[in-house]
Amino acid sequence: MTVYLDCNASTPPDPRVLETMWRCYALEHGNAGSPHEFGRRAKEAANLARELVGALAGARRHEVVFTSGATESNNLALLGLAEHGQTTGRRHIVSTQIEHKSVLEPLELLRQRGFEITLLPPNAGGRVSAGDIVAALRDDTLLASVQDVNNETGVSQPISEIAEALADKNILLHVDAAQGFGKTGAILHHQAIDLISISGHKIYGPQGIGALIVRRRNSQLPPLAPLMTGGGQEFGLRPGTLPVALAVGLGKAAELAGLEANTRAEKCRAFRKHLWESLQEFRPTIHGDPNFTAPHAINLSFPNVDSEQAIEALAGLLAVSNGSACTSVCATASHVLAAMGVAAAELDGALRFSWMHDTPTPDWEAVCGVLRECQAASNASSR
Ligand code: PMP
């Protein structure tokens, strides 16, 4: 049996989430915008889901805007502020070189539209510093956008320190929390975090749903404009009929994450320890400071092992990836590891292992055998 170790790309849905969604699909086919009892029930179900999602970030239900996933949330958070930045003359944004492409590409669009974007590098351990963020701020800075946990290395960023530093400033803070939401405790509760992007399929919920949490500060909403026009749903920020069963699934996944975060993290830490001990003979290099790495991921290079060759050779035993799933579609080297200063030889060998609390134990001895063969083939071809 192939053990799935690509949970940072997508987690399997929790059976309890599927059960909740199935019931919703079967019983609640109404449109949440309709005025009759079917519509009312759909709206109530969606609002309960909003509450459950918001609770994990210390937000109220009317601050939760459902989207199709974190990519859309990131686009809405960043491009949605463009008009405000242009009309107020605040056209400077601070972010980091290790953001997901769904942050970096909207930022590039903003740059083409006259914004100045400062992208800060991480240290060699894959972490940015709150001090560097503060030092980069200017009088015309509109926004800082920083992810909470990196999808390729699992390294968590100093979100609390950044939020603390921005709390008394008139600068918006957006956190791409696709990887950390439901896993990093109360960090996202900080009231100076104005915008939070989340994704259902990273927390054992369904694919195709996420949210942008749009938090009021001093009873003021961030000055976002919608990216699409239509029926005015989702507080006017995201038009289109709400997929109620997906929202309900996300709500259930958030509820379970809140209840089970500690036990899940403990199980993930045990898996990590076992993985690390099992692979010691190869003396792998870890990409990402282990002191700040989330319990469910590790990024490793093995001497003389090419990642693509290893992914193929491990088929049937492990499903792992190199870089992010989106990056591997584009077949480019990891911009995250490159920004960390990882040498070219190691870049080609980097493998991302990411798991969950229920991941079964792989046959590590067989995995080691495959990696030994990869090394032997590589040594033979370089002779
Ligand atoms: N940001 C990060 C950090 C991610 O890991 C991902 C998913 N790989 C996304 C954004 C995009 O999320 P979604 O798949 O929900 O669009």
Short mmCIF file of C-alpha atoms and ligand atoms in Angstrom, two decimals:
data_model
loop_
_atom_site.label_atom_id
_atom_site.label_comp_id
_atom_site.label_asym_id
_atom_site.label_seq_id
_atom_site.Cartn_x
_atom_site.Cartn_y
_atom_site.Cartn_z
CA MET A 1 0.00 0.00 0.00
CA THR A 2 1.28 3.45 -0.89
CA VAL A 3 1.42 5.70 2.16
CA TYR A 4 0.25 9.21 1.35
CA LEU A 5 2.83 11.75 2.54
CA ASP A 6 1.61 14.81 0.66
CA CYS A 7 -0.79 16.33 3.18
CA ASN A 8 0.57 19.84 2.62
CA ALA A 9 -0.76 19.56 -0.93
CA SER A 10 -4.15 18.22 0.16
CA THR A 11 -5.41 16.31 3.16
CA PRO A 12 -7.91 13.45 2.91
CA PRO A 13 -11.36 14.53 4.11
CA ASP A 14 -12.29 13.38 7.62
CA PRO A 15 -15.15 10.80 7.45
CA ARG A 16 -17.11 12.94 9.92
CA VAL A 17 -16.81 15.88 7.49
CA LEU A 18 -18.07 13.70 4.64
CA GLU A 19 -20.98 12.49 6.75
CA THR A 20 -21.98 16.09 7.57
CA MET A 21 -21.70 17.12 3.93
CA TRP A 22 -23.66 14.11 2.72
CA ARG A 23 -26.51 14.95 5.08
CA CYS A 24 -26.46 18.54 3.87
CA TYR A 25 -26.49 17.52 0.19
CA ALA A 26 -29.36 15.13 0.87
CA LEU A 27 -31.54 17.45 2.94
CA GLU A 28 -30.58 21.06 2.24
CA HIS A 29 -30.65 21.80 -1.43
CA GLY A 30 -32.02 25.29 -0.99
CA ASN A 31 -30.19 28.45 -2.09
CA ALA A 32 -28.97 30.33 0.99
CA GLY A 33 -30.24 33.53 -0.64
CA SER A 34 -33.85 32.35 -1.11
CA PRO A 35 -36.62 33.80 1.08
CA HIS A 36 -38.50 30.55 1.89
CA GLU A 37 -37.88 27.81 4.46
CA PHE A 38 -35.41 25.91 2.24
CA GLY A 39 -33.38 29.06 1.80
CA ARG A 40 -33.60 29.88 5.48
CA ARG A 41 -32.34 26.43 6.50
CA ALA A 42 -29.46 26.61 4.01
CA LYS A 43 -28.54 30.05 5.35
CA GLU A 44 -28.65 28.82 8.94
CA ALA A 45 -26.39 25.89 8.07
CA ALA A 46 -23.94 28.23 6.32
CA ASN A 47 -24.00 30.64 9.24
CA LEU A 48 -23.21 27.89 11.71
CA ALA A 49 -20.26 26.97 9.48
CA ARG A 50 -19.17 30.63 9.49
CA GLU A 51 -19.23 30.60 13.28
CA LEU A 52 -17.15 27.42 13.48
CA VAL A 53 -14.58 28.74 11.01
CA GLY A 54 -14.43 32.14 12.68
CA ALA A 55 -13.98 30.59 16.13
CA LEU A 56 -10.56 29.22 15.16
CA ALA A 57 -9.37 32.74 14.41
CA GLY A 58 -11.22 34.67 17.11
CA ALA A 59 -13.51 36.14 14.44
CA ARG A 60 -17.27 36.59 14.34
CA ARG A 61 -19.45 34.95 11.76
CA HIS A 62 -20.05 38.08 9.68
CA GLU A 63 -16.27 38.39 9.30
CA VAL A 64 -16.05 35.06 7.42
CA VAL A 65 -16.31 35.35 3.63
CA PHE A 66 -16.49 31.98 1.89
CA THR A 67 -14.36 31.60 -1.24
CA SER A 68 -13.24 28.67 -3.40
CA GLY A 69 -9.98 28.24 -1.46
CA ALA A 70 -6.89 30.03 -0.23
CA THR A 71 -5.80 30.99 -3.75
CA GLU A 72 -8.97 33.01 -4.22
CA SER A 73 -8.76 34.39 -0.68
CA ASN A 74 -5.22 35.60 -1.29
CA ASN A 75 -6.25 37.21 -4.58
CA LEU A 76 -9.23 38.89 -2.93
CA ALA A 77 -7.15 40.15 0.00
CA LEU A 78 -4.41 41.63 -2.19
CA LEU A 79 -6.08 42.72 -5.43
CA GLY A 80 -9.17 43.74 -3.48
CA LEU A 81 -7.14 46.47 -1.77
CA ALA A 82 -5.76 47.91 -5.02
CA GLU A 83 -8.43 50.54 -5.50
CA HIS A 84 -8.05 51.79 -1.93
CA GLY A 85 -4.25 51.94 -2.27
CA GLN A 86 -4.53 53.86 -5.51
CA THR A 87 -7.04 56.40 -4.27
CA THR A 88 -5.20 57.03 -0.98
CA GLY A 89 -1.70 57.05 -2.50
CA ARG A 90 -0.59 54.19 -0.26
CA ARG A 91 1.02 52.00 -2.83
CA HIS A 92 3.69 50.14 -0.86
CA ILE A 93 3.31 46.52 0.25
CA VAL A 94 5.71 44.42 2.32
CA SER A 95 5.77 40.65 1.91
CA THR A 96 8.31 37.84 1.73
CA GLN A 97 10.12 35.87 -0.95
CA ILE A 98 8.77 32.59 0.40
CA GLU A 99 5.07 33.24 -0.04
CA HIS A 100 2.89 30.87 -2.04
CA LYS A 101 2.50 31.76 -5.73
CA SER A 102 -1.10 32.74 -5.03
CA VAL A 103 0.35 35.66 -3.05
CA LEU A 104 3.42 36.39 -5.19
CA GLU A 105 1.54 36.52 -8.49
CA PRO A 106 -1.17 38.99 -7.33
CA LEU A 107 1.65 41.09 -5.84
CA GLU A 108 3.38 41.07 -9.21
CA LEU A 109 0.11 42.25 -10.83
CA LEU A 110 -0.05 45.06 -8.29
CA ARG A 111 3.54 45.99 -9.09
CA GLN A 112 2.57 46.28 -12.75
CA ARG A 113 -0.29 48.55 -11.64
CA GLY A 114 2.06 51.01 -9.95
CA PHE A 115 2.53 49.51 -6.47
CA GLU A 116 5.97 49.06 -4.94
CA ILE A 117 6.45 45.62 -3.44
CA THR A 118 9.21 44.83 -0.94
CA LEU A 119 9.81 41.07 -0.76
CA LEU A 120 11.96 40.20 2.24
CA PRO A 121 14.28 37.18 2.20
CA PRO A 122 14.12 34.50 4.91
CA ASN A 123 17.14 33.38 6.89
CA ALA A 124 18.84 30.08 6.04
CA GLY A 125 16.31 28.33 8.30
CA GLY A 126 13.39 29.57 6.19
CA ARG A 127 12.15 32.22 8.64
CA VAL A 128 11.56 35.89 8.12
CA SER A 129 12.05 38.29 10.99
CA ALA A 130 9.45 40.64 12.45
CA GLY A 131 12.25 43.22 12.78
CA ASP A 132 12.89 43.09 9.03
CA ILE A 133 9.19 43.60 8.35
CA VAL A 134 9.07 46.62 10.64
CA ALA A 135 12.28 48.05 9.13
CA ALA A 136 10.76 47.83 5.65
CA LEU A 137 7.63 49.84 6.54
CA ARG A 138 7.22 53.32 5.04
CA ASP A 139 4.76 56.17 5.41
CA ASP A 140 2.92 54.92 2.32
CA THR A 141 2.82 51.23 3.32
CA LEU A 142 -0.70 49.92 2.91
CA LEU A 143 -0.25 46.28 3.85
CA ALA A 144 2.06 43.55 5.10
CA SER A 145 1.30 40.03 3.87
CA VAL A 146 3.02 37.08 5.53
CA GLN A 147 2.15 33.38 5.55
CA ASP A 148 1.85 31.60 8.89
CA VAL A 149 3.41 28.26 7.90
CA ASN A 150 5.40 27.63 4.75
CA ASN A 151 3.94 24.92 2.54
CA GLU A 152 7.30 23.59 1.34
CA THR A 153 9.35 23.57 4.55
CA GLY A 154 6.68 23.61 7.27
CA VAL A 155 8.51 26.51 8.93
CA SER A 156 6.23 28.79 10.95
CA GLN A 157 6.68 32.54 10.69
CA PRO A 158 6.62 35.01 13.63
CA ILE A 159 3.03 36.10 13.08
CA SER A 160 2.38 37.10 16.71
CA GLU A 161 5.44 39.36 16.77
CA ILE A 162 4.52 40.91 13.45
CA ALA A 163 0.93 41.50 14.56
CA GLU A 164 2.16 43.00 17.82
CA ALA A 165 4.51 45.33 15.93
CA LEU A 166 1.73 46.48 13.59
CA ALA A 167 -1.03 46.75 16.21
CA ASP A 168 -0.65 50.49 16.75
CA LYS A 169 0.06 51.32 13.10
CA ASN A 170 -2.35 52.17 10.35
CA ILE A 171 -1.09 49.26 8.25
CA LEU A 172 -3.18 46.25 7.29
CA LEU A 173 -1.90 42.74 7.99
CA HIS A 174 -2.84 39.80 5.80
CA VAL A 175 -1.87 36.25 6.79
CA ASP A 176 -2.00 33.41 4.29
CA ALA A 177 -2.91 30.75 6.83
CA ALA A 178 -3.62 27.94 4.35
CA GLN A 179 -1.12 25.70 6.14
CA GLY A 180 -1.48 26.79 9.75
CA PHE A 181 -5.21 27.40 10.23
CA GLY A 182 -6.58 24.92 12.75
CA LYS A 183 -3.08 23.75 13.63
CA THR A 184 -1.31 26.68 15.27
CA GLY A 185 -3.48 27.38 18.33
CA ALA A 186 -4.53 30.94 19.08
CA ILE A 187 -1.95 32.74 16.92
CA LEU A 188 -4.56 33.90 14.42
CA HIS A 189 -6.72 35.40 17.18
CA HIS A 190 -4.55 38.54 17.29
CA GLN A 191 -6.87 41.45 16.57
CA ALA A 192 -4.20 43.22 14.49
CA ILE A 193 -4.49 40.51 11.84
CA ASP A 194 -7.01 42.04 9.48
CA LEU A 195 -7.23 39.43 6.73
CA ILE A 196 -6.74 35.66 6.98
CA SER A 197 -6.80 33.23 4.04
CA ILE A 198 -7.77 29.66 4.74
CA SER A 199 -8.45 26.50 2.77
CA GLY A 200 -10.77 23.54 3.45
CA HIS A 201 -8.60 20.83 1.96
CA LYS A 202 -5.64 21.49 4.26
CA ILE A 203 -7.68 20.67 7.39
CA TYR A 204 -9.43 17.45 6.33
CA GLY A 205 -12.32 19.39 4.80
CA PRO A 206 -13.45 19.41 1.16
CA GLN A 207 -11.53 20.82 -1.81
CA GLY A 208 -13.12 23.81 -3.53
CA ILE A 209 -13.95 25.85 -0.43
CA GLY A 210 -11.99 28.25 1.72
CA ALA A 211 -12.54 31.58 3.35
CA LEU A 212 -11.13 35.02 3.74
CA ILE A 213 -11.58 36.27 7.27
CA VAL A 214 -12.10 40.03 7.06
CA ARG A 215 -11.77 41.37 10.57
CA ARG A 216 -13.07 44.69 11.79
CA ARG A 217 -10.52 46.89 13.55
CA ASN A 218 -12.03 49.63 15.74
CA SER A 219 -15.33 48.66 14.11
CA GLN A 220 -13.91 49.48 10.65
CA LEU A 221 -13.78 46.84 7.93
CA PRO A 222 -10.66 46.63 5.75
CA PRO A 223 -11.35 48.63 2.57
CA LEU A 224 -11.74 45.66 0.23
CA ALA A 225 -13.44 45.74 -3.14
CA PRO A 226 -14.80 42.51 -4.70
CA LEU A 227 -12.98 40.97 -7.66
CA MET A 228 -16.21 39.85 -9.34
CA THR A 229 -19.63 41.38 -9.61
CA GLY A 230 -22.93 39.54 -9.48
CA GLY A 231 -25.49 38.78 -6.83
CA GLY A 232 -23.93 40.55 -3.85
CA GLN A 233 -23.46 37.37 -1.81
CA GLU A 234 -20.86 37.04 0.95
CA PHE A 235 -21.34 40.60 2.21
CA GLY A 236 -20.85 41.93 -1.32
CA LEU A 237 -17.30 40.59 -1.49
CA ARG A 238 -17.76 37.28 -3.30
CA PRO A 239 -20.80 36.97 -5.52
CA GLY A 240 -22.22 33.63 -6.62
CA THR A 241 -24.48 31.00 -5.07
CA LEU A 242 -22.86 29.68 -1.91
CA PRO A 243 -22.03 25.94 -2.08
CA VAL A 244 -23.71 25.26 1.25
CA ALA A 245 -22.59 21.64 1.66
CA LEU A 246 -18.96 22.62 1.04
CA ALA A 247 -19.25 25.44 3.57
CA VAL A 248 -20.82 23.03 6.08
CA GLY A 249 -17.96 20.60 5.45
CA LEU A 250 -15.42 23.34 6.09
CA GLY A 251 -17.27 24.29 9.26
CA LYS A 252 -17.20 20.69 10.52
CA ALA A 253 -13.50 20.41 9.66
CA ALA A 254 -12.82 23.61 11.61
CA GLU A 255 -14.82 22.37 14.58
CA LEU A 256 -12.86 19.10 14.66
CA ALA A 257 -9.55 20.94 14.27
CA GLY A 258 -10.40 23.07 17.29
CA LEU A 259 -11.32 20.05 19.39
CA GLU A 260 -8.47 17.79 18.32
CA ALA A 261 -5.53 20.09 17.50
CA ASN A 262 -3.39 18.95 20.44
CA THR A 263 -3.81 15.22 19.97
CA ARG A 264 -3.30 15.58 16.23
CA ALA A 265 -0.07 17.53 16.76
CA GLU A 266 1.19 14.95 19.24
CA LYS A 267 0.61 12.10 16.78
CA CYS A 268 2.28 14.11 14.02
CA ARG A 269 5.33 14.72 16.22
CA ALA A 270 5.62 10.97 16.90
CA PHE A 271 5.45 10.28 13.15
CA ARG A 272 8.16 12.86 12.53
CA LYS A 273 10.47 11.31 15.13
CA HIS A 274 10.03 7.88 13.60
CA LEU A 275 10.63 9.21 10.07
CA TRP A 276 13.76 11.04 11.14
CA GLU A 277 15.21 8.07 13.01
CA SER A 278 14.40 5.70 10.14
CA LEU A 279 16.26 7.80 7.57
CA GLN A 280 19.36 8.58 9.64
CA GLU A 281 21.73 6.34 7.69
CA PHE A 282 21.51 8.82 4.78
CA ARG A 283 22.40 11.83 6.90
CA PRO A 284 19.79 13.96 5.13
CA THR A 285 19.95 17.76 5.15
CA ILE A 286 16.86 19.40 6.64
CA HIS A 287 15.62 22.49 4.82
CA GLY A 288 13.96 24.61 7.48
CA ASP A 289 14.85 25.33 11.09
CA PRO A 290 13.57 22.30 13.07
CA ASN A 291 12.93 24.55 16.08
CA PHE A 292 10.21 26.33 14.13
CA THR A 293 8.87 23.56 11.93
CA ALA A 294 5.24 22.45 12.20
CA PRO A 295 4.83 18.84 13.42
CA HIS A 296 3.37 17.56 10.15
CA ALA A 297 6.07 18.31 7.57
CA ILE A 298 9.75 18.05 6.80
CA ASN A 299 11.79 18.95 3.72
CA LEU A 300 14.90 16.84 3.19
CA SER A 301 17.72 16.34 0.69
CA PHE A 302 19.54 13.01 0.55
CA PRO A 303 23.12 13.01 -0.75
CA ASN A 304 23.26 11.81 -4.38
CA VAL A 305 19.52 11.35 -4.67
CA ASP A 306 17.61 13.31 -7.29
CA SER A 307 14.08 14.12 -6.12
CA GLU A 308 12.31 13.22 -9.36
CA GLN A 309 14.14 9.91 -9.57
CA ALA A 310 13.28 9.21 -5.91
CA ILE A 311 9.59 10.10 -6.32
CA GLU A 312 9.37 7.62 -9.18
CA ALA A 313 11.37 4.93 -7.41
CA LEU A 314 9.30 5.27 -4.23
CA ALA A 315 6.01 4.76 -6.12
CA GLY A 316 4.05 1.98 -4.44
CA LEU A 317 5.64 2.76 -1.08
CA LEU A 318 5.32 6.51 -0.49
CA ALA A 319 3.61 9.41 -2.24
CA VAL A 320 5.87 12.41 -1.63
CA SER A 321 6.52 15.54 -3.64
CA ASN A 322 9.24 18.01 -4.42
CA GLY A 323 8.29 21.63 -3.84
CA SER A 324 4.65 22.59 -3.71
CA ALA A 325 2.09 20.77 -5.82
CA CYS A 326 1.53 23.97 -7.79
CA THR A 327 5.27 24.37 -8.36
CA SER A 328 5.66 20.80 -9.54
CA VAL A 329 2.95 21.41 -12.16
CA CYS A 330 5.04 24.35 -13.40
CA ALA A 331 8.25 22.25 -13.17
CA THR A 332 10.39 25.09 -11.80
CA ALA A 333 12.91 24.85 -8.96
CA SER A 334 11.58 25.79 -5.55
CA HIS A 335 11.62 29.58 -5.07
CA VAL A 336 11.35 28.96 -1.33
CA LEU A 337 14.49 26.85 -1.01
CA ALA A 338 16.33 29.13 -3.45
CA ALA A 339 15.44 32.15 -1.25
CA MET A 340 16.84 30.24 1.76
CA GLY A 341 20.15 29.93 -0.09
CA VAL A 342 19.97 26.15 -0.58
CA ALA A 343 22.76 25.09 -2.96
CA ALA A 344 21.77 24.00 -6.48
CA ALA A 345 22.82 20.37 -5.93
CA GLU A 346 20.58 20.09 -2.88
CA LEU A 347 17.70 21.92 -4.56
CA ASP A 348 17.39 19.10 -7.07
CA GLY A 349 17.25 16.54 -4.32
CA ALA A 350 14.77 18.19 -1.95
CA LEU A 351 11.78 16.03 -1.04
CA ARG A 352 8.81 17.24 0.96
CA PHE A 353 7.23 14.75 3.33
CA SER A 354 3.94 15.89 4.90
CA TRP A 355 1.61 13.70 6.91
CA MET A 356 -1.39 13.79 9.24
CA HIS A 357 -2.44 12.34 12.58
CA ASP A 358 -3.89 9.19 10.98
CA THR A 359 -1.04 8.47 8.56
CA PRO A 360 -0.06 4.79 8.81
CA THR A 361 3.57 3.88 9.44
CA PRO A 362 5.36 3.36 6.14
CA ASP A 363 7.67 0.42 5.57
CA TRP A 364 10.76 2.50 6.34
CA GLU A 365 13.15 -0.40 5.75
CA ALA A 366 11.81 -0.79 2.20
CA VAL A 367 12.00 3.00 1.72
CA CYS A 368 15.65 2.96 2.80
CA GLY A 369 16.30 0.14 0.33
CA VAL A 370 14.88 2.23 -2.53
CA LEU A 371 16.91 5.27 -1.50
CA ARG A 372 20.08 3.15 -1.36
CA GLU A 373 19.36 1.98 -4.91
CA CYS A 374 18.85 5.59 -6.04
CA GLN A 375 22.20 6.52 -4.52
CA ALA A 376 23.95 3.53 -6.09
CA ALA A 377 22.50 4.36 -9.55
CA SER A 378 23.53 7.98 -9.20
CA ASN A 379 27.06 7.03 -8.08
CA ALA A 380 27.39 4.60 -10.99
CA SER A 381 26.27 7.18 -13.58
CA SER A 382 28.66 9.84 -12.25
CA ARG A 383 31.67 7.48 -12.49
N1 PMP B 1 -1.18 29.28 0.34
C1 PMP B 1 -0.46 28.26 0.81
C2 PMP B 1 0.61 28.51 1.82
C3 PMP B 1 -0.72 26.95 0.35
O1 PMP B 1 0.00 25.94 0.82
C4 PMP B 1 -1.74 26.75 -0.61
C5 PMP B 1 -2.03 25.37 -1.15
N2 PMP B 1 -0.89 24.70 -1.62
C6 PMP B 1 -2.47 27.85 -1.06
C7 PMP B 1 -2.17 29.10 -0.56
C8 PMP B 1 -3.58 27.70 -2.05
O2 PMP B 1 -4.65 27.03 -1.46
P1 PMP B 1 -5.89 26.45 -2.30
O3 PMP B 1 -5.41 25.15 -2.84
O4 PMP B 1 -6.97 26.33 -1.30
O5 PMP B 1 -6.20 27.43 -3.36
#
